[in-house]
mmCIF file of C-alpha atoms and ligand atoms in Angstrom:
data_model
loop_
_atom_site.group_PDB
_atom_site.id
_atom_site.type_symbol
_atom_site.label_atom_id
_atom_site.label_comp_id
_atom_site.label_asym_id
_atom_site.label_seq_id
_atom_site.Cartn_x
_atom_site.Cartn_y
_atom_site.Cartn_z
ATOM 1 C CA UNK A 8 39.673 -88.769 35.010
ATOM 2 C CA UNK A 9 42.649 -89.986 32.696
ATOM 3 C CA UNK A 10 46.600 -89.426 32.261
ATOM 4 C CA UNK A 11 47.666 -90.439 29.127
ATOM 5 C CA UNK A 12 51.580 -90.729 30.117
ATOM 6 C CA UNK A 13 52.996 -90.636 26.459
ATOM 7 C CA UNK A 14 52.030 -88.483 23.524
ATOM 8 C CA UNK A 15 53.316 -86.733 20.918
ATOM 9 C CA UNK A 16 51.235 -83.527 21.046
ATOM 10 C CA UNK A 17 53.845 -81.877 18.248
ATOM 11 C CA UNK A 18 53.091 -84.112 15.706
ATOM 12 C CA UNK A 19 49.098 -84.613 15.846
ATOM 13 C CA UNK A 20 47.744 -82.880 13.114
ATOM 14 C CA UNK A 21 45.732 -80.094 13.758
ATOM 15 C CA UNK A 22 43.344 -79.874 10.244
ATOM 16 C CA UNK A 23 40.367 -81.891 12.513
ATOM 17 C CA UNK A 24 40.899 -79.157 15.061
ATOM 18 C CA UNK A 25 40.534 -76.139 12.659
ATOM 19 C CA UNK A 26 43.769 -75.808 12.841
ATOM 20 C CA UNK A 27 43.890 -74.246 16.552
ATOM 21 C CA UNK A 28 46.041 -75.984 18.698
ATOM 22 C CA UNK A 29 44.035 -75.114 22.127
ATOM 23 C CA UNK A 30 40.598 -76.727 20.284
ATOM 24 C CA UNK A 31 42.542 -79.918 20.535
ATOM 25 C CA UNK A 32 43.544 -79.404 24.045
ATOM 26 C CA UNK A 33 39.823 -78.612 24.691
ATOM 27 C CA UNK A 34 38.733 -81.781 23.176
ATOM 28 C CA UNK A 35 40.929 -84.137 25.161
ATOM 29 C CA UNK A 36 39.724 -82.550 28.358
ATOM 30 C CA UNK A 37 36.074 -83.228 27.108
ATOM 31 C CA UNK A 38 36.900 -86.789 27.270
ATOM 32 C CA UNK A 39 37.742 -86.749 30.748
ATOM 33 C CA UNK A 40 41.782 -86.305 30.374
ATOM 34 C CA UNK A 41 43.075 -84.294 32.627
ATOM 35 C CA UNK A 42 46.871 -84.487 32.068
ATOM 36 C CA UNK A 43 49.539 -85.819 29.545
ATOM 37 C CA UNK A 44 52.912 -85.819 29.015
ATOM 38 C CA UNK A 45 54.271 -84.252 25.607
ATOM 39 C CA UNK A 46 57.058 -86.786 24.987
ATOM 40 C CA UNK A 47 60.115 -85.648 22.599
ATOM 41 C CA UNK A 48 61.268 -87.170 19.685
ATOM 42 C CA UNK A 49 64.743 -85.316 19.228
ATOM 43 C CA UNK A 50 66.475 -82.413 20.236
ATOM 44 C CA UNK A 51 65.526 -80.499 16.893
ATOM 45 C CA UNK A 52 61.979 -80.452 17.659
ATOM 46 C CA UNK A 53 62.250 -79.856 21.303
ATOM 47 C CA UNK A 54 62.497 -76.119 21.233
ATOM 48 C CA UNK A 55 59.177 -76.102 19.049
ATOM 49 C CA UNK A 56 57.745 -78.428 21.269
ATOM 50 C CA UNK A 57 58.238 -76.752 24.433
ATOM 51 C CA UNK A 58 56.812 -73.727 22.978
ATOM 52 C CA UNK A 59 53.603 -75.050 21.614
ATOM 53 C CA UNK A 60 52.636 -76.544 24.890
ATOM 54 C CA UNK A 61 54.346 -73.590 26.937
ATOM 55 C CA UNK A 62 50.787 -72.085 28.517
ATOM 56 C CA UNK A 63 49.188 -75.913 29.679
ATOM 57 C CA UNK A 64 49.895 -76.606 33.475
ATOM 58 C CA UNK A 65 48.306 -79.706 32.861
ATOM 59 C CA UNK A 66 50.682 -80.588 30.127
ATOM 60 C CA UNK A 67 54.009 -82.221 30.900
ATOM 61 C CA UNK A 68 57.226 -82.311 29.071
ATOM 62 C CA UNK A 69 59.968 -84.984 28.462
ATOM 63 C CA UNK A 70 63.588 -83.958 26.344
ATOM 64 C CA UNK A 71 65.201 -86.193 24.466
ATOM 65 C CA UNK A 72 66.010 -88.291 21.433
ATOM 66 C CA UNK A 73 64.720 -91.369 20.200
ATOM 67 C CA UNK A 74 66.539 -94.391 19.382
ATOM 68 C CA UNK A 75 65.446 -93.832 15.629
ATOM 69 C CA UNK A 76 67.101 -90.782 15.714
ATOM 70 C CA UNK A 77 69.903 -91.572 17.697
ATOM 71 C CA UNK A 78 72.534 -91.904 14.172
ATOM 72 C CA UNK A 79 71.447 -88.335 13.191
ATOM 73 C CA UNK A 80 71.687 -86.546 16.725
ATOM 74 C CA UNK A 81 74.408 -87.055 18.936
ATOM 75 C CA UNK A 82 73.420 -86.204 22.331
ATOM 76 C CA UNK A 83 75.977 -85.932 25.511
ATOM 77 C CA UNK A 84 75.018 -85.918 28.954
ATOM 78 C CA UNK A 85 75.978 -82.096 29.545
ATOM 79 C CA UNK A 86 73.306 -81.128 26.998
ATOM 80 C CA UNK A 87 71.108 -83.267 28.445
ATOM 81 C CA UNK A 88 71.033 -82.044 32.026
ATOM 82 C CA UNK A 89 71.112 -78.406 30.979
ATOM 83 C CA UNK A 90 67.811 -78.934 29.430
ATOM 84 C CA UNK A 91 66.773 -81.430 31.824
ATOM 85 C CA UNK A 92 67.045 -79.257 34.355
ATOM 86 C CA UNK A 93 63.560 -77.009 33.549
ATOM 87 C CA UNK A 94 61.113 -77.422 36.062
ATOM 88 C CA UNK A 95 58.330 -78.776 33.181
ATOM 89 C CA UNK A 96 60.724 -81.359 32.396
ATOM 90 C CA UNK A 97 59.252 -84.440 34.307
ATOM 91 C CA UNK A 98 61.589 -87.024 32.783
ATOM 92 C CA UNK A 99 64.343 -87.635 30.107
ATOM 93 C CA UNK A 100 63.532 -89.621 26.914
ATOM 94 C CA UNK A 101 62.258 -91.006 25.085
ATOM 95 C CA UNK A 102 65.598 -92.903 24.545
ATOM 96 C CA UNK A 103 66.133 -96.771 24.771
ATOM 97 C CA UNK A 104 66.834 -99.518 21.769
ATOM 98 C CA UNK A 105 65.009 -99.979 18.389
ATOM 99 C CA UNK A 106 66.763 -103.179 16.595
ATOM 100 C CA UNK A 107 63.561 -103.175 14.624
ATOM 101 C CA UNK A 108 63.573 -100.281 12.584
ATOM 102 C CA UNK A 109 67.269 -99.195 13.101
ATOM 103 C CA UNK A 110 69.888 -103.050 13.639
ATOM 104 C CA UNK A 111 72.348 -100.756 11.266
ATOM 105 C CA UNK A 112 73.006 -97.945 13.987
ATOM 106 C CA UNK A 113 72.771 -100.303 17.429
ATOM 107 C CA UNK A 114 76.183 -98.779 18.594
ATOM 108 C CA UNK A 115 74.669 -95.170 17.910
ATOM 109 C CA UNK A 116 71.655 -96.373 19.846
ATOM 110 C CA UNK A 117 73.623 -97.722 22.295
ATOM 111 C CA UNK A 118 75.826 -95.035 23.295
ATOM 112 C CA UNK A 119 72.853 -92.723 23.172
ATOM 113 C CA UNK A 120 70.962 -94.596 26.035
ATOM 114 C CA UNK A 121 73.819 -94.495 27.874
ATOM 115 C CA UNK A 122 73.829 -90.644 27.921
ATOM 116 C CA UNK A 123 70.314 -90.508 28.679
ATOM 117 C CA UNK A 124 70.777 -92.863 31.581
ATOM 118 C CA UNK A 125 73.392 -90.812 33.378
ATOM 119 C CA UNK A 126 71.848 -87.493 32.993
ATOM 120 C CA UNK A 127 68.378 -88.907 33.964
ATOM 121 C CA UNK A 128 70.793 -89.754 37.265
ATOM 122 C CA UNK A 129 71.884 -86.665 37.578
ATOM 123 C CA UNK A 130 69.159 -84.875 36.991
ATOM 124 C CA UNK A 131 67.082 -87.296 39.574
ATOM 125 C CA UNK A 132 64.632 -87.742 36.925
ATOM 126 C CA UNK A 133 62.615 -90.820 35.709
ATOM 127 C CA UNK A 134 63.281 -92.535 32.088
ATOM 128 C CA UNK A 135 60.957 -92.693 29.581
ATOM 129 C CA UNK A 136 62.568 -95.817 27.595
ATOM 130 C CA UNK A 137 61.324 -96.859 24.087
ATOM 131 C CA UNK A 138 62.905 -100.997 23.292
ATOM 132 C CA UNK A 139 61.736 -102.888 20.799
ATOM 133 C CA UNK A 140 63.389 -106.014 19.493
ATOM 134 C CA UNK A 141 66.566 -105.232 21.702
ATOM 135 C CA UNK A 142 65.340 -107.077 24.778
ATOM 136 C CA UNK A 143 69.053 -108.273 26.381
ATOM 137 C CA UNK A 144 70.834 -104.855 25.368
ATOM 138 C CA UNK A 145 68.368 -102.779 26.602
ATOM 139 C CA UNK A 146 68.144 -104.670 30.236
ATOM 140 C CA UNK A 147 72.039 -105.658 30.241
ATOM 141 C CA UNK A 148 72.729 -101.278 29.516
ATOM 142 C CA UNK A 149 70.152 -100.230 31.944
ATOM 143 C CA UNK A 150 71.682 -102.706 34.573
ATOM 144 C CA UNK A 151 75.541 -101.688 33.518
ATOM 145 C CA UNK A 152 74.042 -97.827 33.948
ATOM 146 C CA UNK A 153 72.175 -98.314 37.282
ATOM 147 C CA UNK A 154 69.280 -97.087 35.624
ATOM 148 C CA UNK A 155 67.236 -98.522 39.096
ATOM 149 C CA UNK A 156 68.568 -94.884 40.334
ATOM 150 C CA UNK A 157 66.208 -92.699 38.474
ATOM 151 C CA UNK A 158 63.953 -95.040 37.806
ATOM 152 C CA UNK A 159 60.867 -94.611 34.845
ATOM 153 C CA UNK A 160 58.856 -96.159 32.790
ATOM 154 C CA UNK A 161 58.776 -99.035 29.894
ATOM 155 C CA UNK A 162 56.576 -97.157 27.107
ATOM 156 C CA UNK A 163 54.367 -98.414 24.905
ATOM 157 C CA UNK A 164 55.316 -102.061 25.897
ATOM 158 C CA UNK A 165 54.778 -104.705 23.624
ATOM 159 C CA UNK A 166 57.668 -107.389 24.800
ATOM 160 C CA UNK A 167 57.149 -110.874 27.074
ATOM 161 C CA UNK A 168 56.422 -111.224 31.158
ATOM 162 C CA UNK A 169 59.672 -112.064 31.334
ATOM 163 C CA UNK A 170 61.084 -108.583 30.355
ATOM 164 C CA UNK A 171 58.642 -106.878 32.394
ATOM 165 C CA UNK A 172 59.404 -108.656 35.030
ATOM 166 C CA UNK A 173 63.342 -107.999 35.041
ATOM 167 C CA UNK A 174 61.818 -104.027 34.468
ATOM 168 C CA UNK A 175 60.256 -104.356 37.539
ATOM 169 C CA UNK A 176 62.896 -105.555 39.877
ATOM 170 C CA UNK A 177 64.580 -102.348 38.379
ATOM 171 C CA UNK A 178 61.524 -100.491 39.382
ATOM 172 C CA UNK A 179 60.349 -99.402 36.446
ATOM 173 C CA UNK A 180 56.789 -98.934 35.295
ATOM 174 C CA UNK A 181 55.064 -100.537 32.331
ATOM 175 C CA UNK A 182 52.966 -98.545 30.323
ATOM 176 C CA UNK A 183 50.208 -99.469 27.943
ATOM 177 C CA UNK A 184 49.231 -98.081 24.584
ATOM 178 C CA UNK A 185 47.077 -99.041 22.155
ATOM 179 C CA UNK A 186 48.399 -102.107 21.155
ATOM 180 C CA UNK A 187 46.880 -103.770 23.979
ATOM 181 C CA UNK A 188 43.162 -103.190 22.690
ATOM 182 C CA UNK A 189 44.612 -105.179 19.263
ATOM 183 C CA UNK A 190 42.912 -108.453 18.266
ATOM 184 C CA UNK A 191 46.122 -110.159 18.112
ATOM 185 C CA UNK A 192 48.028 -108.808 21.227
ATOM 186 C CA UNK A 193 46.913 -111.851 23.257
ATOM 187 C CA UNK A 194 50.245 -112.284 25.121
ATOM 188 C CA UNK A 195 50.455 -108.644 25.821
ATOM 189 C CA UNK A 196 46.949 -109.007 27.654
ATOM 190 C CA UNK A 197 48.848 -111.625 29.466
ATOM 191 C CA UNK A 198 51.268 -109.261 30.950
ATOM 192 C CA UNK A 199 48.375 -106.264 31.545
ATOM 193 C CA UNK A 200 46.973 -108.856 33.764
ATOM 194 C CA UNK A 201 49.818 -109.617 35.746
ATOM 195 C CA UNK A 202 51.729 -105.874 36.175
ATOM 196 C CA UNK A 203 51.473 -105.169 39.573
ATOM 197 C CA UNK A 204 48.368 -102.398 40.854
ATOM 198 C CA UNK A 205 51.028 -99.369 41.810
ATOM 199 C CA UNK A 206 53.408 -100.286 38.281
ATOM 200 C CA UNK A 207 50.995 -99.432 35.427
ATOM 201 C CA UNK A 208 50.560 -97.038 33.635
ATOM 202 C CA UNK A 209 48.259 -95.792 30.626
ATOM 203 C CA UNK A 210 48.980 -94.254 27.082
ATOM 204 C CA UNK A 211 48.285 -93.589 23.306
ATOM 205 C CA UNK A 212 51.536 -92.684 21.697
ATOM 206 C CA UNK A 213 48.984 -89.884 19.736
ATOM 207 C CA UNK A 214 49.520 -89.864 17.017
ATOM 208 C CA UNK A 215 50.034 -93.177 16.316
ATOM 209 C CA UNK A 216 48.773 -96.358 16.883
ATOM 210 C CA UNK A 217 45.132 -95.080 17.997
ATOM 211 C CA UNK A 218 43.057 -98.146 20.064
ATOM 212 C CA UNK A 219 40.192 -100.679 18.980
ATOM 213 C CA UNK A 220 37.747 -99.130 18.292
ATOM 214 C CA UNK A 221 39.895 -96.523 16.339
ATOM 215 C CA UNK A 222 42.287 -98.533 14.955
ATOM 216 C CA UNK A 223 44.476 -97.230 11.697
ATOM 217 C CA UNK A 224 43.044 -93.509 12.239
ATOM 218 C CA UNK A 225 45.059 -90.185 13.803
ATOM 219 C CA UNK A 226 44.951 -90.803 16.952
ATOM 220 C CA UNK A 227 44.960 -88.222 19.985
ATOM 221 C CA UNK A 228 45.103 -88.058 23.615
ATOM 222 C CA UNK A 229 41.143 -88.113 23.781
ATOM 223 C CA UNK A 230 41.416 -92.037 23.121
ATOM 224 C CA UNK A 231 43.275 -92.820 26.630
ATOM 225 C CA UNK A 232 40.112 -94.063 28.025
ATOM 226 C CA UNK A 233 40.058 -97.026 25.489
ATOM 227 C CA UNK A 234 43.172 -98.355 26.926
ATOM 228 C CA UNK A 235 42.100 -98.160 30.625
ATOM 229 C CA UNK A 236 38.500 -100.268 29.180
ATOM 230 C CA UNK A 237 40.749 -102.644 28.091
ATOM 231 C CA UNK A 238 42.750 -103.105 30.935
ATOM 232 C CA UNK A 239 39.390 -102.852 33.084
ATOM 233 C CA UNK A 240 38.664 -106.013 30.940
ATOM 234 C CA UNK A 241 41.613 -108.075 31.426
ATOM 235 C CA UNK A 242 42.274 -107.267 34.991
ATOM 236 C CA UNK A 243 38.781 -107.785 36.180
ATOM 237 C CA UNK A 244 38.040 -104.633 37.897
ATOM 238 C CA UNK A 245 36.492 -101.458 36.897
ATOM 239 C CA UNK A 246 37.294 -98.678 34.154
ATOM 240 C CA UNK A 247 37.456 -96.205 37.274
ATOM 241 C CA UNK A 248 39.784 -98.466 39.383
ATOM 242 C CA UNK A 249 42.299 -98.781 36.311
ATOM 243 C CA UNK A 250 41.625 -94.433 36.164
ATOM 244 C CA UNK A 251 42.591 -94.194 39.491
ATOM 245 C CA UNK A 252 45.329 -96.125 39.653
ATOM 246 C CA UNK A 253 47.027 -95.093 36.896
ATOM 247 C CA UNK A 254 46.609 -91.617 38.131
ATOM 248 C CA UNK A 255 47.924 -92.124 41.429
ATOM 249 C CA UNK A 256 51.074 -94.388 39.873
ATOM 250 C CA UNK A 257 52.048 -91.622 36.738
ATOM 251 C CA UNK A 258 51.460 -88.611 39.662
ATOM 252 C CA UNK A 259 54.226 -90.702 42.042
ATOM 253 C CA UNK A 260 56.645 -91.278 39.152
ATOM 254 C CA UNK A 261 56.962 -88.424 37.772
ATOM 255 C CA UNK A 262 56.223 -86.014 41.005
ATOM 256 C CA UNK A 263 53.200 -84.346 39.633
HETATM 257 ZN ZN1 ZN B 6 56.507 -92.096 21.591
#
């Protein structure tokens, strides 16, 4: 059985599932995923969000906003906490640095991260943190804001050992997506092989960025499996070691 530990359940779209959200949610299971987190995007969404996956015990919740949406939606810690503070909220994000798609609001971004960080400390919750191209800031902030408190998780990582390695010492986990299974992510197979047995973890970022052999299609939750092959693959062991473990380390992060 698989956890896929970052999805976007919200914004998978539904017209291959006859429109019927549960369909979907029977499909994943059929491919042997028993739990995922529904990750948000930004605060606007979040009611919606919560709703649509409301009724699934085996669905878990994050709040709030992405570093791409970080100009748009100011977000304080107060705000934050309050809705942190739901029992199906496992974790605060997913916030962090984008200096890819947003350089022009870094300060935004910034700030933003900053407010996640402290209520994630407050709240005694784990971080779900989103970086890419920001690899100082996002270390130097998360260092300056004692993120090592609350701990969480790297998602989707796609930056060097040497990152993942300062992420570590701050006891965070590094997750996997799709990206991994990609022909060209050679150095990111690199790190796969060397994260540590009880610091992985496994995900698909549904609805984007679906694995080899999906690649370029909508991808879902059902495709989690792919990743763990992959990482079966590069870290020598079985598909139902990388299951297991992956279970065990997303169930002792984010208390589930
Ligand atoms: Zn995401």
């Amino acid at each position: 059985m698989f956890i896929d530990s970052h999805c976007h359940l919200d914004r998978v779209k539904l017209k291959h599932f006859a429109d019927d959200f549960s369909l979907l949610i029977d499909n994943i299971r059929e491919n042997n995923v028993e739990r995922m987190l529904c990750v948000a995007i930004n605060l606007a969404d979040y009611p919606a969000m919560l709703k649509l996956v409301e009724d699934y015990a085996d669905i878990d919740v994050s709040v709030g906003t992405h570093p791409s949406d970080a100009a748009k939606e100011v977000v304080d810690v107060a705000t934050l906490v309050e809705l942190g503070s739901n029992p199906r909220v496992v974790a605060i994000g997913e916030t962090g640095l984008d200096y890819y798609y947003g350089p022009e609001h870094k300060i935004e971004q910034q700030a933003s991260f900053r407010e996640h960080i402290r209520a994630a400390n407050q709240l005694n919750k784990p971080l779900i943190i989103h970086t890419r191209d920001a690899r100082e800031d996002t270390i130097t902030i998360m260092r300056e804001e004692n993120a090592s408190q609350c701990g969480g998780v790297m998602h989707c990582f796609t930056e060097s050992w040497d990152m993942a390695q300062q992420a570590l010492e701050l006891g965070f986990y590094i997750s996997f997506s799709g990206i991994v299974t990609f022909k060209n992510a050679e150095e990111l197979r690199e790190v796969a092989r060397q994260v540590p047995d009880d610091r992985f973890l496994i995900e698909t970022d549904s609805p984007y960025l679906a694995p080899v052999p999906h690649r370029g299609k909508p991808n879902f939750p059902g495709w989690v499996p792919h990743v763990a092959e992959c990482l079966a693959e590069v870290r020598e062991t079985s598909v139902e070691d990388i299951a297991r473990l992956s279970t065990e380390n997303y169930k002792r992060l984010f208390q589930r």
